[in-house]
């Protein structure tokens, strides 16, 4: 099966270069459109017990910072980003946002990373996607420590 639309989910850490490399090589091999997404933190949910004045302004700054990090991540790697048709920055629940993008963009392959550490074993974000996504899922093993 040749994929037409591929989505790669990044958390913008250096070890995500392995994810982007894998996504770009698969996209080039299949001539697929590549979508890149970073799901940011919803500050309102993160600090639900704390009153933050001007929460909208604060959330906007966080999203803008994440957008800049995403652009920098893509440009600093020296990648041929021509297969990337859209880089998305969304805020909210990771699984819900990814499922929405899978549906809206008609994604046939989702690529995301998995770290082999205690927290990832305790609460793997990939489990929900594997069980509920209506698309192929490629889990790429990421090193526990970020390469320097």
mmCIF file of C-alpha atoms in Angstrom, residues 3-138:
data_model
loop_
_atom_site.group_PDB
_atom_site.id
_atom_site.type_symbol
_atom_site.label_atom_id
_atom_site.label_comp_id
_atom_site.label_asym_id
_atom_site.label_seq_id
_atom_site.Cartn_x
_atom_site.Cartn_y
_atom_site.Cartn_z
ATOM 1 C CA UNK A 3 0.485 6.114 1.601
ATOM 2 C CA UNK A 4 -0.884 9.400 0.303
ATOM 3 C CA UNK A 5 -1.026 11.322 3.608
ATOM 4 C CA UNK A 6 1.334 10.824 6.534
ATOM 5 C CA UNK A 7 1.210 12.561 9.923
ATOM 6 C CA UNK A 8 4.199 12.714 12.257
ATOM 7 C CA UNK A 9 3.704 13.876 15.858
ATOM 8 C CA UNK A 10 6.680 15.666 17.399
ATOM 9 C CA UNK A 11 7.358 16.906 20.912
ATOM 10 C CA UNK A 12 10.222 19.117 19.665
ATOM 11 C CA UNK A 13 13.017 17.389 21.578
ATOM 12 C CA UNK A 14 16.299 16.654 19.820
ATOM 13 C CA UNK A 15 15.669 12.920 19.733
ATOM 14 C CA UNK A 16 12.625 13.616 17.541
ATOM 15 C CA UNK A 17 15.028 14.005 14.621
ATOM 16 C CA UNK A 18 14.779 10.223 14.281
ATOM 17 C CA UNK A 19 10.995 10.593 13.896
ATOM 18 C CA UNK A 20 11.286 13.325 11.296
ATOM 19 C CA UNK A 21 13.945 11.376 9.387
ATOM 20 C CA UNK A 22 11.667 8.324 9.285
ATOM 21 C CA UNK A 23 8.662 10.408 8.212
ATOM 22 C CA UNK A 24 10.579 12.220 5.471
ATOM 23 C CA UNK A 25 12.061 8.996 4.080
ATOM 24 C CA UNK A 26 8.640 7.283 3.999
ATOM 25 C CA UNK A 27 7.069 10.358 2.461
ATOM 26 C CA UNK A 28 9.735 10.530 -0.231
ATOM 27 C CA UNK A 29 9.502 6.794 -0.950
ATOM 28 C CA UNK A 30 5.727 6.893 -1.386
ATOM 29 C CA UNK A 31 5.385 10.462 -2.718
ATOM 30 C CA UNK A 32 3.011 11.117 0.178
ATOM 31 C CA UNK A 33 2.048 14.469 1.589
ATOM 32 C CA UNK A 34 3.574 14.922 5.027
ATOM 33 C CA UNK A 35 1.879 16.714 7.893
ATOM 34 C CA UNK A 36 3.828 17.602 11.033
ATOM 35 C CA UNK A 37 2.045 18.255 14.317
ATOM 36 C CA UNK A 38 3.029 19.386 17.770
ATOM 37 C CA UNK A 39 0.315 19.119 20.402
ATOM 38 C CA UNK A 40 0.912 21.811 22.979
ATOM 39 C CA UNK A 41 -0.203 21.958 26.559
ATOM 40 C CA UNK A 42 -3.530 23.535 27.413
ATOM 41 C CA UNK A 43 -2.389 25.840 30.204
ATOM 42 C CA UNK A 44 -5.908 26.078 31.600
ATOM 43 C CA UNK A 45 -6.028 22.316 32.154
ATOM 44 C CA UNK A 46 -2.466 22.153 33.435
ATOM 45 C CA UNK A 47 -3.115 24.699 36.170
ATOM 46 C CA UNK A 48 -6.775 23.950 36.795
ATOM 47 C CA UNK A 49 -6.574 24.768 40.512
ATOM 48 C CA UNK A 50 -4.687 28.021 40.024
ATOM 49 C CA UNK A 51 -6.162 31.342 39.031
ATOM 50 C CA UNK A 52 -4.157 32.832 36.178
ATOM 51 C CA UNK A 53 -5.161 36.326 35.193
ATOM 52 C CA UNK A 54 -5.179 36.962 31.460
ATOM 53 C CA UNK A 55 -5.074 33.223 30.758
ATOM 54 C CA UNK A 56 -5.865 33.759 27.062
ATOM 55 C CA UNK A 57 -2.840 36.029 26.641
ATOM 56 C CA UNK A 58 -0.636 33.538 28.476
ATOM 57 C CA UNK A 59 -1.912 30.612 26.361
ATOM 58 C CA UNK A 60 -1.318 32.633 23.194
ATOM 59 C CA UNK A 61 2.280 33.275 24.238
ATOM 60 C CA UNK A 62 2.813 29.575 24.942
ATOM 61 C CA UNK A 63 1.393 28.613 21.526
ATOM 62 C CA UNK A 64 3.483 31.278 19.780
ATOM 63 C CA UNK A 65 6.604 29.975 21.522
ATOM 64 C CA UNK A 66 5.737 26.426 20.432
ATOM 65 C CA UNK A 67 5.159 27.553 16.837
ATOM 66 C CA UNK A 68 8.570 29.217 16.826
ATOM 67 C CA UNK A 69 10.157 26.068 18.293
ATOM 68 C CA UNK A 70 8.495 23.951 15.604
ATOM 69 C CA UNK A 71 9.752 26.241 12.824
ATOM 70 C CA UNK A 72 13.232 26.254 14.342
ATOM 71 C CA UNK A 73 13.211 22.453 14.749
ATOM 72 C CA UNK A 74 12.328 21.998 11.079
ATOM 73 C CA UNK A 75 14.797 24.573 9.784
ATOM 74 C CA UNK A 76 17.778 23.752 12.035
ATOM 75 C CA UNK A 77 17.957 20.126 10.981
ATOM 76 C CA UNK A 78 18.936 20.957 7.409
ATOM 77 C CA UNK A 79 16.043 18.859 6.149
ATOM 78 C CA UNK A 80 14.512 18.944 2.713
ATOM 79 C CA UNK A 81 11.081 19.939 3.979
ATOM 80 C CA UNK A 82 9.442 20.008 0.555
ATOM 81 C CA UNK A 83 7.235 16.953 1.332
ATOM 82 C CA UNK A 84 5.790 18.823 4.327
ATOM 83 C CA UNK A 85 2.522 20.375 3.228
ATOM 84 C CA UNK A 86 1.493 21.656 6.640
ATOM 85 C CA UNK A 87 3.028 22.102 10.080
ATOM 86 C CA UNK A 88 0.333 22.200 12.732
ATOM 87 C CA UNK A 89 0.444 23.508 16.287
ATOM 88 C CA UNK A 90 -2.618 22.473 18.255
ATOM 89 C CA UNK A 91 -3.485 22.693 21.938
ATOM 90 C CA UNK A 92 -5.418 20.163 23.975
ATOM 91 C CA UNK A 93 -5.642 16.483 24.730
ATOM 92 C CA UNK A 94 -3.022 14.657 22.657
ATOM 93 C CA UNK A 95 -5.206 11.713 21.623
ATOM 94 C CA UNK A 96 -8.272 13.816 20.824
ATOM 95 C CA UNK A 97 -6.293 16.326 18.753
ATOM 96 C CA UNK A 98 -4.439 13.614 16.835
ATOM 97 C CA UNK A 99 -7.663 11.723 16.067
ATOM 98 C CA UNK A 100 -9.245 14.937 14.796
ATOM 99 C CA UNK A 101 -6.306 15.580 12.444
ATOM 100 C CA UNK A 102 -6.316 11.962 11.246
ATOM 101 C CA UNK A 103 -9.943 12.377 10.211
ATOM 102 C CA UNK A 104 -9.731 15.912 8.776
ATOM 103 C CA UNK A 105 -6.576 15.330 6.703
ATOM 104 C CA UNK A 106 -7.434 11.757 5.598
ATOM 105 C CA UNK A 107 -4.212 10.429 7.120
ATOM 106 C CA UNK A 108 -3.300 6.821 6.288
ATOM 107 C CA UNK A 109 -0.158 6.569 8.442
ATOM 108 C CA UNK A 110 0.551 8.108 11.837
ATOM 109 C CA UNK A 111 4.166 8.163 12.998
ATOM 110 C CA UNK A 112 4.890 8.839 16.646
ATOM 111 C CA UNK A 113 7.689 8.112 19.061
ATOM 112 C CA UNK A 114 7.921 5.935 22.124
ATOM 113 C CA UNK A 115 10.478 6.213 24.889
ATOM 114 C CA UNK A 116 11.407 3.226 27.011
ATOM 115 C CA UNK A 117 11.241 4.849 30.408
ATOM 116 C CA UNK A 118 9.131 4.426 33.507
ATOM 117 C CA UNK A 119 6.636 7.195 32.721
ATOM 118 C CA UNK A 120 6.062 5.923 29.171
ATOM 119 C CA UNK A 121 5.420 2.429 30.508
ATOM 120 C CA UNK A 122 3.085 3.741 33.176
ATOM 121 C CA UNK A 123 1.036 6.074 30.910
ATOM 122 C CA UNK A 124 1.772 5.390 27.234
ATOM 123 C CA UNK A 125 0.083 7.925 24.978
ATOM 124 C CA UNK A 126 0.404 5.530 22.066
ATOM 125 C CA UNK A 127 -1.849 2.841 23.565
ATOM 126 C CA UNK A 128 -5.028 4.845 22.980
ATOM 127 C CA UNK A 129 -4.052 5.635 19.383
ATOM 128 C CA UNK A 130 -3.171 2.026 18.633
ATOM 129 C CA UNK A 131 -6.537 0.881 19.945
ATOM 130 C CA UNK A 132 -8.724 3.646 18.481
ATOM 131 C CA UNK A 133 -7.066 5.173 15.407
ATOM 132 C CA UNK A 134 -8.601 4.131 12.103
ATOM 133 C CA UNK A 135 -5.197 4.307 10.431
ATOM 134 C CA UNK A 136 -1.838 2.564 10.423
ATOM 135 C CA UNK A 137 0.414 3.561 13.318
ATOM 136 C CA UNK A 138 4.202 3.401 13.222
#
